[in-house]
Short mmCIF file of C-alpha atoms and ligand atoms in Angstrom, two decimals:
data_model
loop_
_atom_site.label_atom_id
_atom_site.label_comp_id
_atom_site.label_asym_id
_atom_site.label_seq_id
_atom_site.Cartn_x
_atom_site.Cartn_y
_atom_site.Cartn_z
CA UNK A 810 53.99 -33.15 37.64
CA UNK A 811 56.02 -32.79 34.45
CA UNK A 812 54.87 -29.49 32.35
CA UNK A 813 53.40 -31.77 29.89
CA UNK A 814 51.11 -34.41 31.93
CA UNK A 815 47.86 -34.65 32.99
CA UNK A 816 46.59 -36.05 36.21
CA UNK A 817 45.47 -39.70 35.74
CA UNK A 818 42.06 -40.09 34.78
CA UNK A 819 39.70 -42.11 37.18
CA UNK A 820 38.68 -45.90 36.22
CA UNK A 821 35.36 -46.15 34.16
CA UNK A 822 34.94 -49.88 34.99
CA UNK A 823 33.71 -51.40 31.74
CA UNK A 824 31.62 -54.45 31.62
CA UNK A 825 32.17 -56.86 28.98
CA UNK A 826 28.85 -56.56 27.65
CA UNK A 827 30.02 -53.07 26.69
CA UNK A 828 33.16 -53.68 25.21
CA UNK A 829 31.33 -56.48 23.15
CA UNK A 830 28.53 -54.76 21.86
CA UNK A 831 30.85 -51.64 20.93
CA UNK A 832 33.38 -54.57 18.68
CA UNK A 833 30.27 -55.92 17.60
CA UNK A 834 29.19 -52.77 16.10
CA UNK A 835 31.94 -52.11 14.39
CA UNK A 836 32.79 -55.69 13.29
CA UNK A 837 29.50 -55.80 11.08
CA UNK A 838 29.78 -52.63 9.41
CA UNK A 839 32.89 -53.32 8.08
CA UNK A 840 31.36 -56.96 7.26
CA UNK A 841 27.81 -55.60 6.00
CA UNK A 842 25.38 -57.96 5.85
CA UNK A 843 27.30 -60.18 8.07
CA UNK A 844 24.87 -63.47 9.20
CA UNK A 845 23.05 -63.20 12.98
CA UNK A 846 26.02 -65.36 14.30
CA UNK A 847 26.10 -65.00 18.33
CA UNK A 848 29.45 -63.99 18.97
CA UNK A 849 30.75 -63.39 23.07
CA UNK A 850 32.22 -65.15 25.90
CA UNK A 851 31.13 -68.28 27.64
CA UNK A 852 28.40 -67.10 30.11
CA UNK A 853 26.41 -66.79 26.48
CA UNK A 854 26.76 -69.97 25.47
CA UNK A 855 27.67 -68.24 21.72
CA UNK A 856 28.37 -69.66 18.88
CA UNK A 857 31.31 -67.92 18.17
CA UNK A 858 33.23 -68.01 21.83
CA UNK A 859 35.91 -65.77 22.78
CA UNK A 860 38.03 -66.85 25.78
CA UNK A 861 37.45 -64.07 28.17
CA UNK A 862 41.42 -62.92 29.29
CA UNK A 863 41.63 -59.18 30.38
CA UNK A 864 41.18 -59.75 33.95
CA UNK A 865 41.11 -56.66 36.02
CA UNK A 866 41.96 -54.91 33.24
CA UNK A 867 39.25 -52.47 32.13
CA UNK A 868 37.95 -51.72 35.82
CA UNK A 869 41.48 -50.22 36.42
CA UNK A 870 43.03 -46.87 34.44
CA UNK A 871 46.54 -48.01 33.06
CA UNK A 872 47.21 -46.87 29.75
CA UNK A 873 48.89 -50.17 29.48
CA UNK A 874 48.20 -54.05 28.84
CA UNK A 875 50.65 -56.59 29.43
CA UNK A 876 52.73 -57.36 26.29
CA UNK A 877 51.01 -59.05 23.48
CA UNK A 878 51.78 -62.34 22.17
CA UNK A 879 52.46 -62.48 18.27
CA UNK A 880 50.78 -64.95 15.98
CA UNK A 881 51.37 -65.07 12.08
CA UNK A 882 47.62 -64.12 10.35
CA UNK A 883 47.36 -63.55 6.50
CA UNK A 884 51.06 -64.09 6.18
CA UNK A 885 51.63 -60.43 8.89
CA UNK A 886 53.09 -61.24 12.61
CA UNK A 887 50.32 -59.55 14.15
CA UNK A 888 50.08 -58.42 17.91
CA UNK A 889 47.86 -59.98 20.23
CA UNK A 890 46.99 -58.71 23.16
CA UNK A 891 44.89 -60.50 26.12
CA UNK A 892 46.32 -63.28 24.53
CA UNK A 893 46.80 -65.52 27.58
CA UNK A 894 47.27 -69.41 25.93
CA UNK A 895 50.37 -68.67 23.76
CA UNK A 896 50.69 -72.22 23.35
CA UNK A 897 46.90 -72.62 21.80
CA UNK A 898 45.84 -72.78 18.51
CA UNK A 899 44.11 -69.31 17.77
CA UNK A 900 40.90 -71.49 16.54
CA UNK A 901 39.50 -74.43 17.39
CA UNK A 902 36.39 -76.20 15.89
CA UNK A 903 34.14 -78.30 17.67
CA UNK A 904 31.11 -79.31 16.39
CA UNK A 905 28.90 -76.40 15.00
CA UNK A 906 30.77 -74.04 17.91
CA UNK A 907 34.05 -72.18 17.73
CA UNK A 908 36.39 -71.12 20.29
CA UNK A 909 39.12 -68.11 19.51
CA UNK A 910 41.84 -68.85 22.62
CA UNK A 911 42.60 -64.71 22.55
CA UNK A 912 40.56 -62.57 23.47
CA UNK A 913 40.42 -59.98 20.57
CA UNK A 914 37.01 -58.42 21.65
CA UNK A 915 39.44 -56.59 24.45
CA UNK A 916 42.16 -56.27 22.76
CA UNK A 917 40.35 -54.75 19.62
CA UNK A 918 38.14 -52.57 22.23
CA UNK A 919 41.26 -51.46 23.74
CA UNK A 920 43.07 -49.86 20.26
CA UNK A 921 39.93 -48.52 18.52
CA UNK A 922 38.17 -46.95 21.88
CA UNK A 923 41.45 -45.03 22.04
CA UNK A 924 41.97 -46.43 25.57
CA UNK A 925 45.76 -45.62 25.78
CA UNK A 926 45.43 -41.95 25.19
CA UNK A 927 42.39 -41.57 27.53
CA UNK A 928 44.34 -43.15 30.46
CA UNK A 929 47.60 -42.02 29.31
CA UNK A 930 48.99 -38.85 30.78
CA UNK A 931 51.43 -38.19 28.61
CA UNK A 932 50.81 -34.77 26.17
CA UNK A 933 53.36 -33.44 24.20
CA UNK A 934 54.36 -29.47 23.77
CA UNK A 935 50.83 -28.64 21.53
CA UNK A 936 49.26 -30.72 24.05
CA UNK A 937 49.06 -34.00 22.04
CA UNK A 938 49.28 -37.55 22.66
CA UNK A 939 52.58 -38.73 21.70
CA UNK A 940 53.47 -41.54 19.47
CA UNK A 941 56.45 -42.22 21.43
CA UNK A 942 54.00 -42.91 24.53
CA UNK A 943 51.98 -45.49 21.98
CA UNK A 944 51.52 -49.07 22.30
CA UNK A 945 52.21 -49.08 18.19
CA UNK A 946 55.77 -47.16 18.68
CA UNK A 947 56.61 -49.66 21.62
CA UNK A 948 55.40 -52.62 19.74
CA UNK A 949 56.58 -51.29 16.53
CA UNK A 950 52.71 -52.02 14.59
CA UNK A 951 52.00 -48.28 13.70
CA UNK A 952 52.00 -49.47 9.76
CA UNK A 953 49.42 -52.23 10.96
CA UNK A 954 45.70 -52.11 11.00
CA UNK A 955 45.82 -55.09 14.03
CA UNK A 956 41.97 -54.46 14.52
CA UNK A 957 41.24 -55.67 10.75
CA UNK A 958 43.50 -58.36 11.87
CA UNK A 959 41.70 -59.15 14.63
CA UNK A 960 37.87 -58.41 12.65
CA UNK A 961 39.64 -61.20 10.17
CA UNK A 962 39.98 -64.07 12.56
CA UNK A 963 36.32 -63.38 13.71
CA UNK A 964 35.19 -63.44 10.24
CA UNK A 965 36.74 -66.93 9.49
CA UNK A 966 34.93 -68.09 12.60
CA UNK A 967 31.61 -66.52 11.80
CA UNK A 968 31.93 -67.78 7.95
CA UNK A 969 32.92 -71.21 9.38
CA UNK A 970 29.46 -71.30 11.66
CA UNK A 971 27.28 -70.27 9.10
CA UNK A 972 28.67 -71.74 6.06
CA UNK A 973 28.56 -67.98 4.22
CA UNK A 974 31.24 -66.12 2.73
CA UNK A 975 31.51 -62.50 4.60
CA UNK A 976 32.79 -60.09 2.07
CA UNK A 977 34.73 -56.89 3.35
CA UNK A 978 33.40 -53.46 2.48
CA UNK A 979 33.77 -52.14 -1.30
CA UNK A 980 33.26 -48.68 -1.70
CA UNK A 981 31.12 -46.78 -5.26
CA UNK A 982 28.47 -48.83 -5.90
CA UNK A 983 31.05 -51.66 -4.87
CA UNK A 984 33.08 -51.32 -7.47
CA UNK A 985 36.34 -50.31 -5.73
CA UNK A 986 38.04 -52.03 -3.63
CA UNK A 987 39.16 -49.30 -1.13
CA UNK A 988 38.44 -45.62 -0.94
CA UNK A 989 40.74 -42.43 -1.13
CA UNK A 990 40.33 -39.57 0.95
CA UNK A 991 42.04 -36.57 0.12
CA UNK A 992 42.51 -33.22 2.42
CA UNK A 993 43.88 -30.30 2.00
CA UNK A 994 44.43 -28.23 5.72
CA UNK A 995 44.32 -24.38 4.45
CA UNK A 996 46.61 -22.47 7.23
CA UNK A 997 47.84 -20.37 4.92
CA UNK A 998 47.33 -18.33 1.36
CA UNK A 999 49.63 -15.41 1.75
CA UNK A 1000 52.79 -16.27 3.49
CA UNK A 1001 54.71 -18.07 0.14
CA UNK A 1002 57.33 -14.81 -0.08
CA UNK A 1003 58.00 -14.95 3.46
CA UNK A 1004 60.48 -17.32 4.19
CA UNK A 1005 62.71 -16.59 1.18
CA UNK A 1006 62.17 -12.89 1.77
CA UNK A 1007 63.61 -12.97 5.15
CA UNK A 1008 66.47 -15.57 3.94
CA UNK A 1009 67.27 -12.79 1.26
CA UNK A 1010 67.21 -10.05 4.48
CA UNK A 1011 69.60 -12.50 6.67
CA UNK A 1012 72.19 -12.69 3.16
CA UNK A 1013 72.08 -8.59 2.82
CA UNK A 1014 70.73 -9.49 -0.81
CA UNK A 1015 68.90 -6.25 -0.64
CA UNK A 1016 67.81 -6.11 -4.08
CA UNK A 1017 66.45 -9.87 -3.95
CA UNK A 1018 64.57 -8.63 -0.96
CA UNK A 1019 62.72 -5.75 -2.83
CA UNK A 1020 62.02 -7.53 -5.99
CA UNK A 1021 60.05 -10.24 -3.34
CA UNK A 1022 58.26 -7.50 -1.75
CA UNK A 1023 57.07 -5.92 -5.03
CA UNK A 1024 56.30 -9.51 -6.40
CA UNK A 1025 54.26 -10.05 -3.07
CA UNK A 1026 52.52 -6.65 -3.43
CA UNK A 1027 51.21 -6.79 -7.36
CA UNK A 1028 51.62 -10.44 -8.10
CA UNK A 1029 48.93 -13.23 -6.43
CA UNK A 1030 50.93 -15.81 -3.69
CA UNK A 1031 52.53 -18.84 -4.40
CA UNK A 1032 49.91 -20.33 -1.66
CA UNK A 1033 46.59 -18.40 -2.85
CA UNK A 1034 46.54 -21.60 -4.99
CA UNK A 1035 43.04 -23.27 -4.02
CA UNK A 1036 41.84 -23.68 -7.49
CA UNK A 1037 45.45 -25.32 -8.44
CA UNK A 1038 45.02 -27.97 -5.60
CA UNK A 1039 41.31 -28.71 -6.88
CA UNK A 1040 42.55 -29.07 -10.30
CA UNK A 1041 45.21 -31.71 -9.68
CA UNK A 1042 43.24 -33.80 -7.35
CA UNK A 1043 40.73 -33.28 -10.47
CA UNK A 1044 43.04 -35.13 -12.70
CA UNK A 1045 42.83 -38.49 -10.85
CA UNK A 1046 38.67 -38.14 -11.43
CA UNK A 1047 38.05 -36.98 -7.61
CA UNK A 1048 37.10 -34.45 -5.65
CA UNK A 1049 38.90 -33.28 -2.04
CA UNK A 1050 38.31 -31.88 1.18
CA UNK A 1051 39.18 -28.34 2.19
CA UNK A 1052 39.49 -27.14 5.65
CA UNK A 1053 39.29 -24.03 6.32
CA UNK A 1054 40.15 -21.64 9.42
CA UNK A 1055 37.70 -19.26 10.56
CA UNK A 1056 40.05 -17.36 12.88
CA UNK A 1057 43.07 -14.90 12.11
CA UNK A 1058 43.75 -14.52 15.35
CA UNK A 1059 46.91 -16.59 17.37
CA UNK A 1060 46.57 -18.36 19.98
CA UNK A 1061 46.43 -18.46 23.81
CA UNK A 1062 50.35 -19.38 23.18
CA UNK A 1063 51.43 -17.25 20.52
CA UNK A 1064 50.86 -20.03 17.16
CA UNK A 1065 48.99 -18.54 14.39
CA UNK A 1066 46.10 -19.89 12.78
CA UNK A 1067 44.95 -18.31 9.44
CA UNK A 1068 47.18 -15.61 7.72
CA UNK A 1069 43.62 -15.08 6.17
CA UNK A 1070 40.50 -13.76 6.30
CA UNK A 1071 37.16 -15.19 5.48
CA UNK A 1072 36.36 -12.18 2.91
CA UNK A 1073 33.07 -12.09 0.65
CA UNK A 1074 35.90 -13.07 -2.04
CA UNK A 1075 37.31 -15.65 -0.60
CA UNK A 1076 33.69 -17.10 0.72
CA UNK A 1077 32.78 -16.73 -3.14
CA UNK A 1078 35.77 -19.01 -4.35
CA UNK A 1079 34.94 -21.77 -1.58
CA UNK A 1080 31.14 -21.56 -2.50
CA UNK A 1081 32.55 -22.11 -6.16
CA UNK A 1082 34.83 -24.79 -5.56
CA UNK A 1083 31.26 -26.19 -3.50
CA UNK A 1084 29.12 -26.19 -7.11
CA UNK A 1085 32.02 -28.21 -8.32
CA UNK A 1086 31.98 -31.28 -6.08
CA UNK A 1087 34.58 -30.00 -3.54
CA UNK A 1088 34.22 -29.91 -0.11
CA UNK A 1089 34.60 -27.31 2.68
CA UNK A 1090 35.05 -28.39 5.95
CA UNK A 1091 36.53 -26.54 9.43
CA UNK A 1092 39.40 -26.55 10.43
CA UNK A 1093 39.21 -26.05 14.04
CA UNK A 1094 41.76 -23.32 15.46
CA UNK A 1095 43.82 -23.38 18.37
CA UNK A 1096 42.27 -24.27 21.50
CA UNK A 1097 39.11 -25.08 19.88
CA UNK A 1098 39.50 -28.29 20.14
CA UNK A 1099 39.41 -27.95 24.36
CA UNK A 1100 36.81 -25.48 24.51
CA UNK A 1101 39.62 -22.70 25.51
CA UNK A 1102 39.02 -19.13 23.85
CA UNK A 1103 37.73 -20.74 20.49
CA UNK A 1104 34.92 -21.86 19.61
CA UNK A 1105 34.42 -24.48 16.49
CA UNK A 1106 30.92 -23.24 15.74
CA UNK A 1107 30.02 -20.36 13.05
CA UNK A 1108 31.66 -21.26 9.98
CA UNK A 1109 28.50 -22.29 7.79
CA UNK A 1110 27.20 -18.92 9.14
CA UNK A 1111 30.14 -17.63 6.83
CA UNK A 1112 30.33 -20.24 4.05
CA UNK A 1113 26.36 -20.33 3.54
CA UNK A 1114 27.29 -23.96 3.18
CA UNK A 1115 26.36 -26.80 5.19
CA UNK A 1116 29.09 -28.04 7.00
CA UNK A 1117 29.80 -31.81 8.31
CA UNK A 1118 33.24 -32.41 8.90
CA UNK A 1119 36.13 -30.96 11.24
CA UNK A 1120 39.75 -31.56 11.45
CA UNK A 1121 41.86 -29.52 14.10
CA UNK A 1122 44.75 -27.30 13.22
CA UNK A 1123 47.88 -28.94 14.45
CA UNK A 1124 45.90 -32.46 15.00
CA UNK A 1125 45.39 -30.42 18.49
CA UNK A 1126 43.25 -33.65 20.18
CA UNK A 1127 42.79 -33.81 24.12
CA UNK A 1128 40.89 -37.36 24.31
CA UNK A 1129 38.96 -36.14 27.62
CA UNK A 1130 37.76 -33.23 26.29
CA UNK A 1131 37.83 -33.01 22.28
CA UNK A 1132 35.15 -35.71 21.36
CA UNK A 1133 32.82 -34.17 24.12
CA UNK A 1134 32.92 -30.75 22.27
CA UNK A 1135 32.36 -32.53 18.48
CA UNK A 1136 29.26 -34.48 19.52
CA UNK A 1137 27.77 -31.38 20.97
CA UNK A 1138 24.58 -29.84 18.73
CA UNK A 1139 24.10 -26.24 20.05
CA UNK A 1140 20.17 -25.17 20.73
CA UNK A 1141 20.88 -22.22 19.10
CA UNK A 1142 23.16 -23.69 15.79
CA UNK A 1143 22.19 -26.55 13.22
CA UNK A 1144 25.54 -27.28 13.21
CA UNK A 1145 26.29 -31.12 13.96
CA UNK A 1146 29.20 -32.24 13.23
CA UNK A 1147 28.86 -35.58 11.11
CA UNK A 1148 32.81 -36.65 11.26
CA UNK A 1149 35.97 -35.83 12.10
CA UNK A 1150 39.80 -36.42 10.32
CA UNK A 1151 42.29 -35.57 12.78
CA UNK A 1152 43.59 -39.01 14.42
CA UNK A 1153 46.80 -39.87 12.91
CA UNK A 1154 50.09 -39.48 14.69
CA UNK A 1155 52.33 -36.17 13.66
CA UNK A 1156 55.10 -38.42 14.22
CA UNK A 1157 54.13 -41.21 11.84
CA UNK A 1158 51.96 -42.06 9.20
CA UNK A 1159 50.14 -45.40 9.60
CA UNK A 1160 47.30 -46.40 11.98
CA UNK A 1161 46.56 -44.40 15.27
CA UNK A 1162 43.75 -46.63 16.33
CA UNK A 1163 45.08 -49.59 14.50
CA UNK A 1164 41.93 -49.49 12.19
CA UNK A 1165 41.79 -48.54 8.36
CA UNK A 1166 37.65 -47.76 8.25
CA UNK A 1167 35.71 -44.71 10.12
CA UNK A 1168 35.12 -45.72 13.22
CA UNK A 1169 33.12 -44.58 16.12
CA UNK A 1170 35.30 -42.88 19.34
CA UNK A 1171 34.02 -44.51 22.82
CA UNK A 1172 32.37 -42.25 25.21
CA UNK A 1173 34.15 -43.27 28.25
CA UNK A 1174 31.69 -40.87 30.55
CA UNK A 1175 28.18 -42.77 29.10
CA UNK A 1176 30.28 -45.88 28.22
CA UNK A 1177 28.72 -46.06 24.57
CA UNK A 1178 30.44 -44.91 21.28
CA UNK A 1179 29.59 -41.19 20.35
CA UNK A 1180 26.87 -40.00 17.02
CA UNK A 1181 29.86 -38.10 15.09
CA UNK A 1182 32.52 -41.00 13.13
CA UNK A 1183 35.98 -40.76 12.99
CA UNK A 1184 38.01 -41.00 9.89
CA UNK A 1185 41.63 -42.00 10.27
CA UNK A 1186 44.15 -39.69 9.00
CA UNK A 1187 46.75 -42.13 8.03
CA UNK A 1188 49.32 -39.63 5.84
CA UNK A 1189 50.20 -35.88 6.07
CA UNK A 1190 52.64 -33.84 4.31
CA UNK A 1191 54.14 -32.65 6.70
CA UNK A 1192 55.10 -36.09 8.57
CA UNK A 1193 57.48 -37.15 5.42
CA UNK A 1194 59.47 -34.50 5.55
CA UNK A 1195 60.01 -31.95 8.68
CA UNK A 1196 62.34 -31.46 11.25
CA UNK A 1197 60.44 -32.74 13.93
CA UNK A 1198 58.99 -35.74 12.18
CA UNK A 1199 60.69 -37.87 9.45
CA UNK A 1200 62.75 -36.92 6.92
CA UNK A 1201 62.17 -39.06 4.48
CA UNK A 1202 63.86 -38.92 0.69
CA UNK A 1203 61.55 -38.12 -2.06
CA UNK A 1204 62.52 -41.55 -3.57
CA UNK A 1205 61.55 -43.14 -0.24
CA UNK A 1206 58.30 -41.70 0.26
CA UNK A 1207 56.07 -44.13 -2.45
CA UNK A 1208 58.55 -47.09 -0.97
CA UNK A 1209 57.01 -46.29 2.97
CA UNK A 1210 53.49 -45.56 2.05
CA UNK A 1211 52.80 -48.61 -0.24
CA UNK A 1212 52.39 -51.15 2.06
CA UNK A 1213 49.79 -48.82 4.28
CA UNK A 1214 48.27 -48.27 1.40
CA UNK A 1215 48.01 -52.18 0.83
CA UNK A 1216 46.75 -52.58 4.16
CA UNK A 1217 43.79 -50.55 3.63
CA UNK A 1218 42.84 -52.47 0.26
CA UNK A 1219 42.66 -55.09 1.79
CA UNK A 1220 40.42 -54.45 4.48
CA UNK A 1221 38.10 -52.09 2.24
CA UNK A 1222 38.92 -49.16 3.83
CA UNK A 1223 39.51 -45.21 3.10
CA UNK A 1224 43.33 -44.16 2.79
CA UNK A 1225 42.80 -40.66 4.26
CA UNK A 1226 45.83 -38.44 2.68
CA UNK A 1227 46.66 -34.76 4.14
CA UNK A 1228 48.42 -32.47 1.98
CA UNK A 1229 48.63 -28.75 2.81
CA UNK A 1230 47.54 -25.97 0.03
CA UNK A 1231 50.70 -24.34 0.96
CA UNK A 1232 52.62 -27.67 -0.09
CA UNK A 1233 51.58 -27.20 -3.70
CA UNK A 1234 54.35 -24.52 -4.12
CA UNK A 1235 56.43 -25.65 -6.91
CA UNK A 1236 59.65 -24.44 -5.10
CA UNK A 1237 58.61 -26.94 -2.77
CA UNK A 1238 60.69 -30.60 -3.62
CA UNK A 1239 60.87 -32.28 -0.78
CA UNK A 1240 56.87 -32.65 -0.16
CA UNK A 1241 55.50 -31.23 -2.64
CA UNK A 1242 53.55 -30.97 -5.85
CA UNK A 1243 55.38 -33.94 -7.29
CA UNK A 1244 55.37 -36.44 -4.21
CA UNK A 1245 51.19 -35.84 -4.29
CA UNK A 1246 51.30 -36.85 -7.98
CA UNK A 1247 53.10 -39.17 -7.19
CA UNK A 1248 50.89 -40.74 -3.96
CA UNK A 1249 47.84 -40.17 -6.23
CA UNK A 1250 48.83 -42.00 -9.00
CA UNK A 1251 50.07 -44.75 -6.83
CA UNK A 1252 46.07 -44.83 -5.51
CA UNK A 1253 44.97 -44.36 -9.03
CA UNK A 1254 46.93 -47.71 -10.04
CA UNK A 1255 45.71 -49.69 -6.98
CA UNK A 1256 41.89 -48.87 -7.50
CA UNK A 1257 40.89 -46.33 -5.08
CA UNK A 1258 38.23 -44.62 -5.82
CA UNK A 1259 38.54 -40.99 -4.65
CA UNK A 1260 35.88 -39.28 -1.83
CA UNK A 1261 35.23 -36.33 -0.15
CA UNK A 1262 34.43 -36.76 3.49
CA UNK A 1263 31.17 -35.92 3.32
CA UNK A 1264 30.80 -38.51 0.57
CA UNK A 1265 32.49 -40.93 2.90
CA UNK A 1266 30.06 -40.44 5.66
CA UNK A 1267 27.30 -40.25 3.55
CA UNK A 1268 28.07 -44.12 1.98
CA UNK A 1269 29.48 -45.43 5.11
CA UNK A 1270 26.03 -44.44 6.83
CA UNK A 1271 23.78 -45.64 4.34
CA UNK A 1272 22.05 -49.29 4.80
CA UNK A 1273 24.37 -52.06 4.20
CA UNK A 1274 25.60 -52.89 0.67
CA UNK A 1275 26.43 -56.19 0.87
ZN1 ZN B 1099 46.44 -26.55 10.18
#
């Protein structure tokens, strides 16, 4: 076994009633208020009838379907898999019935259950899923929400039955047509001399090197910036996300986590930022997010703040394992948490479920989606612009994101942007202060209105606003 793989996971052997009811779900809360329209395969006699084309499919554990067939939908070649009647019109009307000819309840169960990753093996050196091993690298769809795609066609059918318009989600009091969800991952506050102080070491500039060592002893860090990062996301009228780390120590492996401490003076500036709108959230350390030496309980116990939402450090993610240890609630704790913001690819920014709303993970043990929601992370800093990931231009970077961005309008969902404290550094030109400007006022023009995850979950969860 390669260092990196898992053994295979065993088959869960998933009825269709299952997979149905879990699309189903999901289908009317990003429709709200969507008519009683019966919507399934033949043996139900629905109204809405989906041909039924996975086969063996789901009672087996490849990560894999066959290839899908592509059919143009709102002017996008979208991929369709189960799709086994190329040849078909995708609708048909007959009388007051319709009949899709793919079968998009599978194929949408298959990208938003996170399938692939479950039954993949494949886990890359921080023990991730890799986008290379993805159906959207192979298929080349990572910039497409196919599930909205796929939600669309079923809306058309549904509208068609029952003669009412279905409107998509809007998001304040339905006045904007898609949300914006900014983050801010807080690894650092007091490593900003570092790298140029050792570059100055490596050049013998031995007088640079002091003067950065005295700035770093009597002058605050480039990085101890948290109030900075609250006031530019304040100039776009929002409020963000902070996640913090409640561990110092490295990991298992070596990889640090916080160059901080949670102090009584640091805990005082988070609770401040709190009064002011902001959000703290956890950042769950290394290993956390499998249960190995960390645990990702006892931060309110330090922030005296209720806490709802998690993203790991690294995007660390083991399917099999991390979703069990989020939708725990502790006897002892009143910590639950509410969501979660880590699933987006390192590799790529885009769709890692193919979705653009929170969604619900499936429990592939109990074979029903877990309490806690997922919002997609669908850009970090760090992705743009690193050696492992892209290296995109700064001129390149509005250019990529722009037509993601247009995506999730037009499905009503949340852009979810992560940009690293430490990325605020003004020496930083690549990813930096400007290209966040930059992606905010790009939202700002297209008529996001800007959330805090909690405020997310909190309107996503209430009754339906349609
Ligand atoms: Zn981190």
């Amino acid at each position: 076994m390669p260092a990196n793989s898992l053994p295979p996971a065993a088959p869960v052997a998933l009825s269709a009633a299952t997979r149905l009811a879990y699309v189903l779900r999901h289908f009317r809360l990003a429709y709200p208020g969507s008519p009683p329209v019966s919507i399934g395969y033949a043996g139900e006699q629905p109204q809405v009838e989906i041909a039924e084309a996975s086969g063996n499919f789901f009672a087996e554990n490849n990560p894999y379907p066959p290839a899908p067939n592509w059919r143009e939908w709102l002017g996008r070649q979208v991929p369709f898999f189960f799709d086994n009647a190329p040849g078909h019109p995708l609708i048909s009307y007959a009388d007051n019935k319709i009949f899709i000819s793919a079968d998009i309840i599978s194929a949408a169960f298959y990208l938003l259950s996170g399938w692939q990753e479950y039954f993949s093996n494949e886990r890359d050196q921080h023990g991730r899923f890799p986008y290379a091993a993805s159906v959207q690298k192979r298929y080349n769809f990572v910039t497409l929400p196919v599930v909205n795609y796929y939600f669309d066609v079923l809306k058309t059918a549904v509208e068609y039955v029952s003669n009412t318009p279905l409107r998509c989600r809007h998001w304040g009091n339905k006045q904007a047509d898609f949300a914006a969800f900014i983050s801010h991952d807080v690894d650092n506050l007091y490593s900003a001399w570092k790298a140029p102080a050792k570059a100055a070491l490596q050049q013998r500039k031995f007088g640079r090197f002091g003067k950065l060592v005295w700035q770093h002893l009597t002058q605050p860090d480039a990085w101890d910036n948290l109030e900075t990062v609250a006031a530019a996301v304040a100039q776009y009228g929002g409020r963000s996300t902070f996640f913090i780390l409640p561990t110092h120590q490295k990991s298992q492996d070596g990889i640090p986590n916080a160059d901080y401490r949670l102090t009584r003076q640091l805990q005082q500036r988070l609770a401040q930022l709190t009064t002011q709108g902001y959000e703290i959230g956890l950042h769950g350390s290394l290993g956390s997010s499998t249960g190995a030496g960390a645990t990702i309980f006892g931060l309110d116990n330090k922030l005296g703040a209720e806490v709802i939402g998690c993203r790991f450090h690294y995007l660390s993610w083991e399917p099999r394992i991390t979703p069990l240890i989020l939708d725990v609630t502790p006897a002892k704790s009143q910590e639950k948490y509410r969501y979660d913001s880590t699933l987006g690819y390192a590799e790529h920014y885009g769709f890692r479920h193919s979705y653009c709303l929170p969604f619900y993970l499936f429990d592939f043990e109990f074979r029903l989606e877990f309490d806690f929601f997922e919002i997609p992370l669908n850009v970090m800093d760090a992705t743009l612009h690193h050696p492992n990931y892209l290296q995109l231009p700064p001129a390149e970077i509005i250019p990529a994101l722009a037509p993601v961005f247009a995506e999730i309008k037009r499905f009503g969902g949340v852009a979810t942007v992560l940009w690293h404290n430490e990325n605020f550094d003004p020496n930083n030109t690549q990813n930096g202060p400007q290209q966040f400007h930059e992606i905010m006022r790009h939202l700002q023009q297209q008529g996001a209105i800007f959330r805090t995850g909690h405020e997310i979950w909190e309107e996503f969860t209430a009754e339906p606003n349609s």
